PDB file of C-alpha atoms in Angstrom:
ATOM      1  CA  UNK A 659     104.469  96.679  88.483  1.00 73.00           C
ATOM      2  CA  UNK A 660     107.802  96.622  86.639  1.00 86.00           C
ATOM      3  CA  UNK A 661     109.634  97.484  89.872  1.00 89.00           C
ATOM      4  CA  UNK A 662     107.858  94.644  91.692  1.00 93.00           C
ATOM      5  CA  UNK A 663     108.788  92.091  89.029  1.00 93.00           C
ATOM      6  CA  UNK A 664     112.373  93.358  88.985  1.00 94.00           C
ATOM      7  CA  UNK A 665     112.629  92.879  92.758  1.00 93.00           C
ATOM      8  CA  UNK A 666     111.249  89.343  92.499  1.00 92.00           C
ATOM      9  CA  UNK A 667     113.586  88.413  89.641  1.00 93.00           C
ATOM     10  CA  UNK A 668     116.593  89.776  91.507  1.00 93.00           C
ATOM     11  CA  UNK A 669     115.510  87.815  94.564  1.00 91.00           C
ATOM     12  CA  UNK A 670     115.442  84.596  92.557  1.00 89.00           C
ATOM     13  CA  UNK A 671     118.906  85.416  91.232  1.00 90.00           C
ATOM     14  CA  UNK A 672     120.171  86.035  94.762  1.00 90.00           C
ATOM     15  CA  UNK A 673     118.928  82.582  95.779  1.00 87.00           C
ATOM     16  CA  UNK A 674     121.619  81.211  93.491  1.00 84.00           C
ATOM     17  CA  UNK A 675     124.165  82.186  96.138  1.00 79.00           C
ATOM     18  CA  UNK A 676     124.566  79.192  98.440  1.00 73.00           C
ATOM     19  CA  UNK A 677     124.893  81.138 101.686  1.00 76.00           C
ATOM     20  CA  UNK A 678     121.456  82.699 101.247  1.00 82.00           C
ATOM     21  CA  UNK A 679     119.768  79.286 101.487  1.00 81.00           C
ATOM     22  CA  UNK A 680     120.977  78.884 105.065  1.00 78.00           C
ATOM     23  CA  UNK A 681     119.253  82.144 105.920  1.00 82.00           C
ATOM     24  CA  UNK A 682     116.156  81.110 103.956  1.00 81.00           C
ATOM     25  CA  UNK A 683     115.608  77.782 105.686  1.00 81.00           C
ATOM     26  CA  UNK A 684     116.475  78.751 109.261  1.00 79.00           C
ATOM     27  CA  UNK A 685     113.323  80.644 110.391  1.00 81.00           C
ATOM     28  CA  UNK A 686     110.994  78.196 108.594  1.00 77.00           C
ATOM     29  CA  UNK A 687     112.599  75.136 110.191  1.00 79.00           C
ATOM     30  CA  UNK A 688     112.501  76.576 113.706  1.00 83.00           C
ATOM     31  CA  UNK A 689     108.892  77.810 113.398  1.00 79.00           C
ATOM     32  CA  UNK A 690     107.687  74.524 111.906  1.00 75.00           C
ATOM     33  CA  UNK A 691     109.255  72.354 114.596  1.00 81.00           C
ATOM     34  CA  UNK A 692     108.037  74.552 117.451  1.00 81.00           C
ATOM     35  CA  UNK A 693     104.437  74.917 116.351  1.00 76.00           C
ATOM     36  CA  UNK A 694     103.826  71.392 115.108  1.00 76.00           C
ATOM     37  CA  UNK A 695     105.181  70.199 118.444  1.00 79.00           C
ATOM     38  CA  UNK A 696     102.810  72.512 120.311  1.00 77.00           C
ATOM     39  CA  UNK A 697      99.895  71.518 118.076  1.00 74.00           C
ATOM     40  CA  UNK A 698     100.270  67.865 119.065  1.00 77.00           C
ATOM     41  CA  UNK A 699      99.510  68.835 122.656  1.00 76.00           C
ATOM     42  CA  UNK A 700      97.111  71.781 122.374  1.00 77.00           C
ATOM     43  CA  UNK A 701      95.270  71.568 119.055  1.00 71.00           C
ATOM     44  CA  UNK A 702      92.363  69.495 120.372  1.00 71.00           C
ATOM     45  CA  UNK A 703      91.892  71.898 123.285  1.00 73.00           C
ATOM     46  CA  UNK A 704      92.056  74.856 120.920  1.00 69.00           C
ATOM     47  CA  UNK A 705      89.397  73.362 118.633  1.00 68.00           C
ATOM     48  CA  UNK A 706      87.167  72.639 121.625  1.00 66.00           C
ATOM     49  CA  UNK A 707      87.535  76.234 122.773  1.00 71.00           C
ATOM     50  CA  UNK A 708      86.727  77.644 119.336  1.00 65.00           C
ATOM     51  CA  UNK A 709      83.532  75.629 118.966  1.00 65.00           C
ATOM     52  CA  UNK A 710      82.241  77.151 122.202  1.00 64.00           C
ATOM     53  CA  UNK A 711      82.649  80.701 120.897  1.00 65.00           C
ATOM     54  CA  UNK A 712      80.261  82.730 118.768  1.00 67.00           C
ATOM     55  CA  UNK A 713      79.540  82.663 115.894  1.00 66.00           C
ATOM     56  CA  UNK A 714      80.180  78.881 115.969  1.00 65.00           C
ATOM     57  CA  UNK A 715      77.750  78.482 118.872  1.00 65.00           C
ATOM     58  CA  UNK A 716      75.151  80.193 116.706  1.00 65.00           C
ATOM     59  CA  UNK A 717      75.713  77.656 113.936  1.00 62.00           C
ATOM     60  CA  UNK A 718      75.330  74.793 116.409  1.00 63.00           C
ATOM     61  CA  UNK A 719      72.150  76.382 117.766  1.00 66.00           C
ATOM     62  CA  UNK A 720      70.733  76.585 114.245  1.00 73.00           C
ATOM     63  CA  UNK A 721      71.261  72.846 113.805  1.00 65.00           C
ATOM     64  CA  UNK A 722      74.437  73.095 111.697  1.00 69.00           C
ATOM     65  CA  UNK A 723      76.670  71.341 114.239  1.00 65.00           C
ATOM     66  CA  UNK A 724      78.719  69.695 111.484  1.00 66.00           C
ATOM     67  CA  UNK A 725      79.498  73.097 110.016  1.00 71.00           C
ATOM     68  CA  UNK A 726      80.483  74.464 113.427  1.00 68.00           C
ATOM     69  CA  UNK A 727      82.850  71.515 113.979  1.00 71.00           C
ATOM     70  CA  UNK A 728      84.342  71.914 110.536  1.00 73.00           C
ATOM     71  CA  UNK A 729      84.867  75.643 111.076  1.00 74.00           C
ATOM     72  CA  UNK A 730      86.479  74.971 114.473  1.00 73.00           C
ATOM     73  CA  UNK A 731      88.936  72.428 113.028  1.00 72.00           C
ATOM     74  CA  UNK A 732      89.738  74.735 110.124  1.00 74.00           C
ATOM     75  CA  UNK A 733      90.138  77.689 112.443  1.00 74.00           C
ATOM     76  CA  UNK A 734      92.387  75.707 114.785  1.00 71.00           C
ATOM     77  CA  UNK A 735      94.788  74.689 112.043  1.00 73.00           C
ATOM     78  CA  UNK A 736      94.741  78.176 110.584  1.00 74.00           C
ATOM     79  CA  UNK A 737      95.684  79.567 113.983  1.00 76.00           C
ATOM     80  CA  UNK A 738      98.586  77.106 114.239  1.00 76.00           C
ATOM     81  CA  UNK A 739      99.808  77.963 110.745  1.00 74.00           C
ATOM     82  CA  UNK A 740      99.378  81.670 111.391  1.00 73.00           C
ATOM     83  CA  UNK A 741     101.381  81.337 114.622  1.00 77.00           C
ATOM     84  CA  UNK A 742     104.134  79.484 112.750  1.00 77.00           C
ATOM     85  CA  UNK A 743     104.131  82.166 110.067  1.00 76.00           C
ATOM     86  CA  UNK A 744     104.322  84.973 112.626  1.00 79.00           C
ATOM     87  CA  UNK A 745     107.164  83.181 114.422  1.00 83.00           C
ATOM     88  CA  UNK A 746     109.064  82.779 111.159  1.00 81.00           C
ATOM     89  CA  UNK A 747     108.348  86.444 110.382  1.00 82.00           C
ATOM     90  CA  UNK A 748     109.821  87.616 113.687  1.00 86.00           C
ATOM     91  CA  UNK A 749     112.876  85.384 113.327  1.00 86.00           C
ATOM     92  CA  UNK A 750     113.424  86.623 109.775  1.00 86.00           C
ATOM     93  CA  UNK A 751     113.002  90.277 110.751  1.00 85.00           C
ATOM     94  CA  UNK A 752     115.152  90.200 113.875  1.00 85.00           C
ATOM     95  CA  UNK A 753     117.943  87.817 112.917  1.00 86.00           C
ATOM     96  CA  UNK A 754     117.951  87.147 109.170  1.00 87.00           C
ATOM     97  CA  UNK A 755     117.082  90.567 107.756  1.00 89.00           C
ATOM     98  CA  UNK A 756     120.273  92.317 108.974  1.00 88.00           C
ATOM     99  CA  UNK A 757     122.432  89.581 107.430  1.00 88.00           C
ATOM    100  CA  UNK A 758     120.489  89.631 104.151  1.00 90.00           C
ATOM    101  CA  UNK A 759     120.612  93.415 103.973  1.00 90.00           C
ATOM    102  CA  UNK A 760     124.362  93.439 104.511  1.00 89.00           C
ATOM    103  CA  UNK A 761     124.890  90.752 101.866  1.00 90.00           C
ATOM    104  CA  UNK A 762     122.580  92.228  99.205  1.00 92.00           C
ATOM    105  CA  UNK A 763     123.700  95.833  99.755  1.00 92.00           C
ATOM    106  CA  UNK A 764     127.373  94.930  99.411  1.00 90.00           C
ATOM    107  CA  UNK A 765     126.879  92.656  96.398  1.00 89.00           C
ATOM    108  CA  UNK A 766     124.229  94.541  94.397  1.00 92.00           C
ATOM    109  CA  UNK A 767     124.067  98.148  95.635  1.00 92.00           C
ATOM    110  CA  UNK A 768     127.611  99.018  96.784  1.00 91.00           C
ATOM    111  CA  UNK A 769     127.301 102.636  95.617  1.00 88.00           C
ATOM    112  CA  UNK A 770     124.428 103.456  97.999  1.00 89.00           C
ATOM    113  CA  UNK A 771     125.641 105.597 100.886  1.00 88.00           C
ATOM    114  CA  UNK A 772     124.395 104.570 104.315  1.00 89.00           C
ATOM    115  CA  UNK A 773     122.742 107.719 105.600  1.00 88.00           C
ATOM    116  CA  UNK A 774     120.198 106.128 107.911  1.00 83.00           C
ATOM    117  CA  UNK A 775     120.568 105.117 111.529  1.00 78.00           C
ATOM    118  CA  UNK A 776     121.406 101.593 112.660  1.00 69.00           C
ATOM    119  CA  UNK A 777     118.981 101.273 115.570  1.00 68.00           C
ATOM    120  CA  UNK A 778     118.383  97.739 116.810  1.00 72.00           C
ATOM    121  CA  UNK A 779     115.763  99.008 119.238  1.00 79.00           C
ATOM    122  CA  UNK A 780     113.781 100.777 116.485  1.00 80.00           C
ATOM    123  CA  UNK A 781     113.934  97.778 114.147  1.00 79.00           C
ATOM    124  CA  UNK A 782     112.904  95.403 116.938  1.00 83.00           C
ATOM    125  CA  UNK A 783     109.990  97.592 117.985  1.00 87.00           C
ATOM    126  CA  UNK A 784     108.866  97.942 114.376  1.00 85.00           C
ATOM    127  CA  UNK A 785     108.744  94.143 113.970  1.00 85.00           C
ATOM    128  CA  UNK A 786     107.071  93.428 117.306  1.00 87.00           C
ATOM    129  CA  UNK A 787     104.467  96.204 116.957  1.00 89.00           C
ATOM    130  CA  UNK A 788     103.641  95.036 113.430  1.00 87.00           C
ATOM    131  CA  UNK A 789     103.095  91.473 114.665  1.00 84.00           C
ATOM    132  CA  UNK A 790     100.939  92.637 117.583  1.00 88.00           C
ATOM    133  CA  UNK A 791      98.738  94.725 115.272  1.00 90.00           C
ATOM    134  CA  UNK A 792      98.549  91.791 112.856  1.00 85.00           C
ATOM    135  CA  UNK A 793      97.382  89.402 115.594  1.00 83.00           C
ATOM    136  CA  UNK A 794      94.768  91.822 116.927  1.00 88.00           C
ATOM    137  CA  UNK A 795      93.418  92.609 113.455  1.00 85.00           C
ATOM    138  CA  UNK A 796      93.457  88.941 112.473  1.00 78.00           C
ATOM    139  CA  UNK A 797      91.454  87.911 115.553  1.00 81.00           C
ATOM    140  CA  UNK A 798      88.985  90.792 115.267  1.00 85.00           C
ATOM    141  CA  UNK A 799      88.173  89.888 111.665  1.00 84.00           C
ATOM    142  CA  UNK A 800      87.767  86.123 112.258  1.00 77.00           C
ATOM    143  CA  UNK A 801      83.920  86.361 112.267  1.00 81.00           C
ATOM    144  CA  UNK A 802      84.093  87.841 108.754  1.00 81.00           C
ATOM    145  CA  UNK A 803      85.617  84.571 107.525  1.00 74.00           C
ATOM    146  CA  UNK A 804      82.113  83.084 107.507  1.00 74.00           C
ATOM    147  CA  UNK A 805      81.248  85.437 104.631  1.00 80.00           C
ATOM    148  CA  UNK A 806      81.922  83.575 101.359  1.00 79.00           C
ATOM    149  CA  UNK A 807      85.296  84.548  99.939  1.00 78.00           C
ATOM    150  CA  UNK A 808      86.508  86.458 102.980  1.00 81.00           C
ATOM    151  CA  UNK A 809      88.322  83.414 104.384  1.00 76.00           C
ATOM    152  CA  UNK A 810      90.646  83.682 101.378  1.00 78.00           C
ATOM    153  CA  UNK A 811      90.807  87.455 101.004  1.00 85.00           C
ATOM    154  CA  UNK A 812      91.430  88.585 104.588  1.00 85.00           C
ATOM    155  CA  UNK A 813      94.485  86.401 105.349  1.00 81.00           C
ATOM    156  CA  UNK A 814      96.130  87.562 102.129  1.00 86.00           C
ATOM    157  CA  UNK A 815      95.512  91.235 102.892  1.00 89.00           C
ATOM    158  CA  UNK A 816      96.669  90.943 106.499  1.00 87.00           C
ATOM    159  CA  UNK A 817      99.840  89.077 105.560  1.00 85.00           C
ATOM    160  CA  UNK A 818     100.522  91.565 102.767  1.00 90.00           C
ATOM    161  CA  UNK A 819     100.221  94.410 105.263  1.00 91.00           C
ATOM    162  CA  UNK A 820     102.460  92.632 107.771  1.00 88.00           C
ATOM    163  CA  UNK A 821     105.257  91.927 105.288  1.00 89.00           C
ATOM    164  CA  UNK A 822     105.117  95.480 103.919  1.00 92.00           C
ATOM    165  CA  UNK A 823     105.090  97.051 107.384  1.00 90.00           C
ATOM    166  CA  UNK A 824     107.964  94.904 108.631  1.00 88.00           C
ATOM    167  CA  UNK A 825     110.408  94.626 105.758  1.00 92.00           C
ATOM    168  CA  UNK A 826     109.985  97.906 103.870  1.00 91.00           C
ATOM    169  CA  UNK A 827     111.093  99.776 106.983  1.00 89.00           C
ATOM    170  CA  UNK A 828     113.923  97.375 107.816  1.00 89.00           C
ATOM    171  CA  UNK A 829     115.257  97.417 104.253  1.00 90.00           C
ATOM    172  CA  UNK A 830     115.807 101.185 104.329  1.00 89.00           C
ATOM    173  CA  UNK A 831     116.664 101.911 107.940  1.00 87.00           C
ATOM    174  CA  UNK A 832     120.443 101.790 107.321  1.00 88.00           C
ATOM    175  CA  UNK A 833     120.531 103.621 104.002  1.00 90.00           C
ATOM    176  CA  UNK A 834     117.706 106.187 103.848  1.00 89.00           C
ATOM    177  CA  UNK A 835     117.304 109.451 105.708  1.00 89.00           C
ATOM    178  CA  UNK A 836     113.978 110.307 107.334  1.00 86.00           C
ATOM    179  CA  UNK A 837     113.101 112.497 104.350  1.00 89.00           C
ATOM    180  CA  UNK A 838     113.993 109.805 101.825  1.00 90.00           C
ATOM    181  CA  UNK A 839     112.016 107.162 103.729  1.00 89.00           C
ATOM    182  CA  UNK A 840     108.936 109.390 103.868  1.00 89.00           C
ATOM    183  CA  UNK A 841     109.152 110.241 100.166  1.00 91.00           C
ATOM    184  CA  UNK A 842     109.655 106.631  99.084  1.00 92.00           C
ATOM    185  CA  UNK A 843     106.829 105.433 101.307  1.00 89.00           C
ATOM    186  CA  UNK A 844     104.441 107.887  99.667  1.00 91.00           C
ATOM    187  CA  UNK A 845     105.667 107.304  96.123  1.00 91.00           C
ATOM    188  CA  UNK A 846     105.800 103.506  96.322  1.00 93.00           C
ATOM    189  CA  UNK A 847     102.927 102.805  98.705  1.00 90.00           C
ATOM    190  CA  UNK A 848     100.861 100.711  96.296  1.00 92.00           C
ATOM    191  CA  UNK A 849     103.754  98.716  94.741  1.00 93.00           C
ATOM    192  CA  UNK A 850     105.064  97.891  98.206  1.00 93.00           C
ATOM    193  CA  UNK A 851     101.652  96.543  99.198  1.00 92.00           C
ATOM    194  CA  UNK A 852     101.317  94.704  95.879  1.00 94.00           C
ATOM    195  CA  UNK A 853     104.643  93.008  96.524  1.00 94.00           C
ATOM    196  CA  UNK A 854     103.236  91.955  99.883  1.00 92.00           C
ATOM    197  CA  UNK A 855     100.118  90.509  98.242  1.00 93.00           C
ATOM    198  CA  UNK A 856     102.209  88.432  95.815  1.00 92.00           C
ATOM    199  CA  UNK A 857     104.313  87.100  98.669  1.00 91.00           C
ATOM    200  CA  UNK A 858     101.207  86.476 100.798  1.00 87.00           C
ATOM    201  CA  UNK A 859      99.841  84.218  98.065  1.00 88.00           C
ATOM    202  CA  UNK A 860     102.912  82.016  98.513  1.00 84.00           C
ATOM    203  CA  UNK A 861     101.997  81.439 102.160  1.00 77.00           C
ATOM    204  CA  UNK A 862      99.113  79.248 101.010  1.00 74.00           C
ATOM    205  CA  UNK A 863     101.499  76.755  99.414  1.00 78.00           C
ATOM    206  CA  UNK A 864     102.275  73.998 101.950  1.00 69.00           C
ATOM    207  CA  UNK A 865     105.798  74.193 103.452  1.00 67.00           C
ATOM    208  CA  UNK A 866     106.803  76.907 100.940  1.00 73.00           C
ATOM    209  CA  UNK A 867     104.601  79.290 102.900  1.00 76.00           C
ATOM    210  CA  UNK A 868     106.949  79.203 105.862  1.00 74.00           C
ATOM    211  CA  UNK A 869     109.817  80.291 103.609  1.00 82.00           C
ATOM    212  CA  UNK A 870     107.885  83.406 102.669  1.00 85.00           C
ATOM    213  CA  UNK A 871     109.138  85.658 105.513  1.00 86.00           C
ATOM    214  CA  UNK A 872     112.758  85.283 104.404  1.00 87.00           C
ATOM    215  CA  UNK A 873     111.750  85.584 100.748  1.00 89.00           C
ATOM    216  CA  UNK A 874     109.887  88.753 101.709  1.00 91.00           C
ATOM    217  CA  UNK A 875     112.967  90.134 103.457  1.00 91.00           C
ATOM    218  CA  UNK A 876     114.982  89.475 100.305  1.00 93.00           C
ATOM    219  CA  UNK A 877     112.393  90.909  97.900  1.00 94.00           C
ATOM    220  CA  UNK A 878     111.804  94.065  99.941  1.00 95.00           C
ATOM    221  CA  UNK A 879     115.538  94.605 100.278  1.00 94.00           C
ATOM    222  CA  UNK A 880     115.937  94.545  96.492  1.00 95.00           C
ATOM    223  CA  UNK A 881     112.854  96.687  95.894  1.00 95.00           C
ATOM    224  CA  UNK A 882     113.668  99.351  98.474  1.00 94.00           C
ATOM    225  CA  UNK A 883     117.370  99.683  97.723  1.00 94.00           C
ATOM    226  CA  UNK A 884     116.673  99.962  93.997  1.00 93.00           C
ATOM    227  CA  UNK A 885     113.963 102.564  94.688  1.00 93.00           C
ATOM    228  CA  UNK A 886     116.411 104.525  96.826  1.00 93.00           C
ATOM    229  CA  UNK A 887     119.098 104.341  94.135  1.00 92.00           C
ATOM    230  CA  UNK A 888     116.685 105.715  91.541  1.00 91.00           C
ATOM    231  CA  UNK A 889     115.478 108.402  93.951  1.00 91.00           C
ATOM    232  CA  UNK A 890     119.018 109.663  94.475  1.00 89.00           C
ATOM    233  CA  UNK A 891     119.702 109.430  90.732  1.00 82.00           C
ATOM    234  CA  UNK A 892     123.345 108.716  91.342  1.00 59.00           C
ATOM    235  CA  UNK A 893     123.848 111.854  93.420  1.00 56.00           C
ATOM    236  CA  UNK A 894     126.535 111.812  96.076  1.00 48.00           C
ATOM    237  CA  UNK A 895     124.942 112.737  99.384  1.00 51.00           C
ATOM    238  CA  UNK A 896     127.201 114.259 102.029  1.00 43.00           C
ATOM    239  CA  UNK A 897     127.734 112.173 105.119  1.00 44.00           C
ATOM    240  CA  UNK A 898     126.925 115.223 107.190  1.00 40.00           C
ATOM    241  CA  UNK A 899     123.259 114.811 106.262  1.00 42.00           C
ATOM    242  CA  UNK A 900     123.055 111.708 108.467  1.00 44.00           C
ATOM    243  CA  UNK A 901     119.822 111.993 110.453  1.00 42.00           C
ATOM    244  CA  UNK A 902     119.752 112.103 114.203  1.00 39.00           C
ATOM    245  CA  UNK A 903     116.232 110.738 114.603  1.00 42.00           C
ATOM    246  CA  UNK A 904     114.795 107.319 114.006  1.00 42.00           C
ATOM    247  CA  UNK A 905     112.373 106.857 111.145  1.00 50.00           C
ATOM    248  CA  UNK A 906     108.803 106.144 112.139  1.00 51.00           C
ATOM    249  CA  UNK A 907     107.209 103.079 110.559  1.00 57.00           C
ATOM    250  CA  UNK A 908     103.624 103.139 109.357  1.00 56.00           C
TER     251      UNK A 908
END
């Protein structure tokens, strides 16, 4: 828990650097404009489609048509917001994360040797595969949202998983060897997920939620680089130990 709070505090401190705000606002602005624009044209059709699908058809058949309509409207807006969030997540992972990592590593962790492998293809696939799994899991668990409390719990857990899967890998891909990445993933599995849960809670704050992907990139960068620094304990690792394989994300 101390490591999580340290990463969050360092992230807030980093926000005091003016350049970071440009990176913070970019993905949110693009995602918001794109998906609100699309919602103006397709939201009504989306709601109409949802109300014709089970379990909402079951509710209508049981005489609770008002509840089915309410659930369809809620589900439609949640889908739009989720799409905007996923778009902002991809933009942050693919375009903002490399710039943030370079900035934070140089400013706050200059002593960390870069022993990983700079693979754009691996980082891109990690982000896209994480989003695809998130969408599939999110859709498959939509019926569970009718269970009291699950409509709040499931989005938080899915978003926590998505941010952890995406940014923990990206934060270490340049600096950590395969062995270091595997060890840190095992040792810090729960704190990394907890950090994702805290960030996922921010997604439920209007407008601020769309800033969460870039905030997550920043927080995971601080957490993972600090964890790697402590793991190495100040040891100088020979450049010859640079790995030749790409780390596998899980």
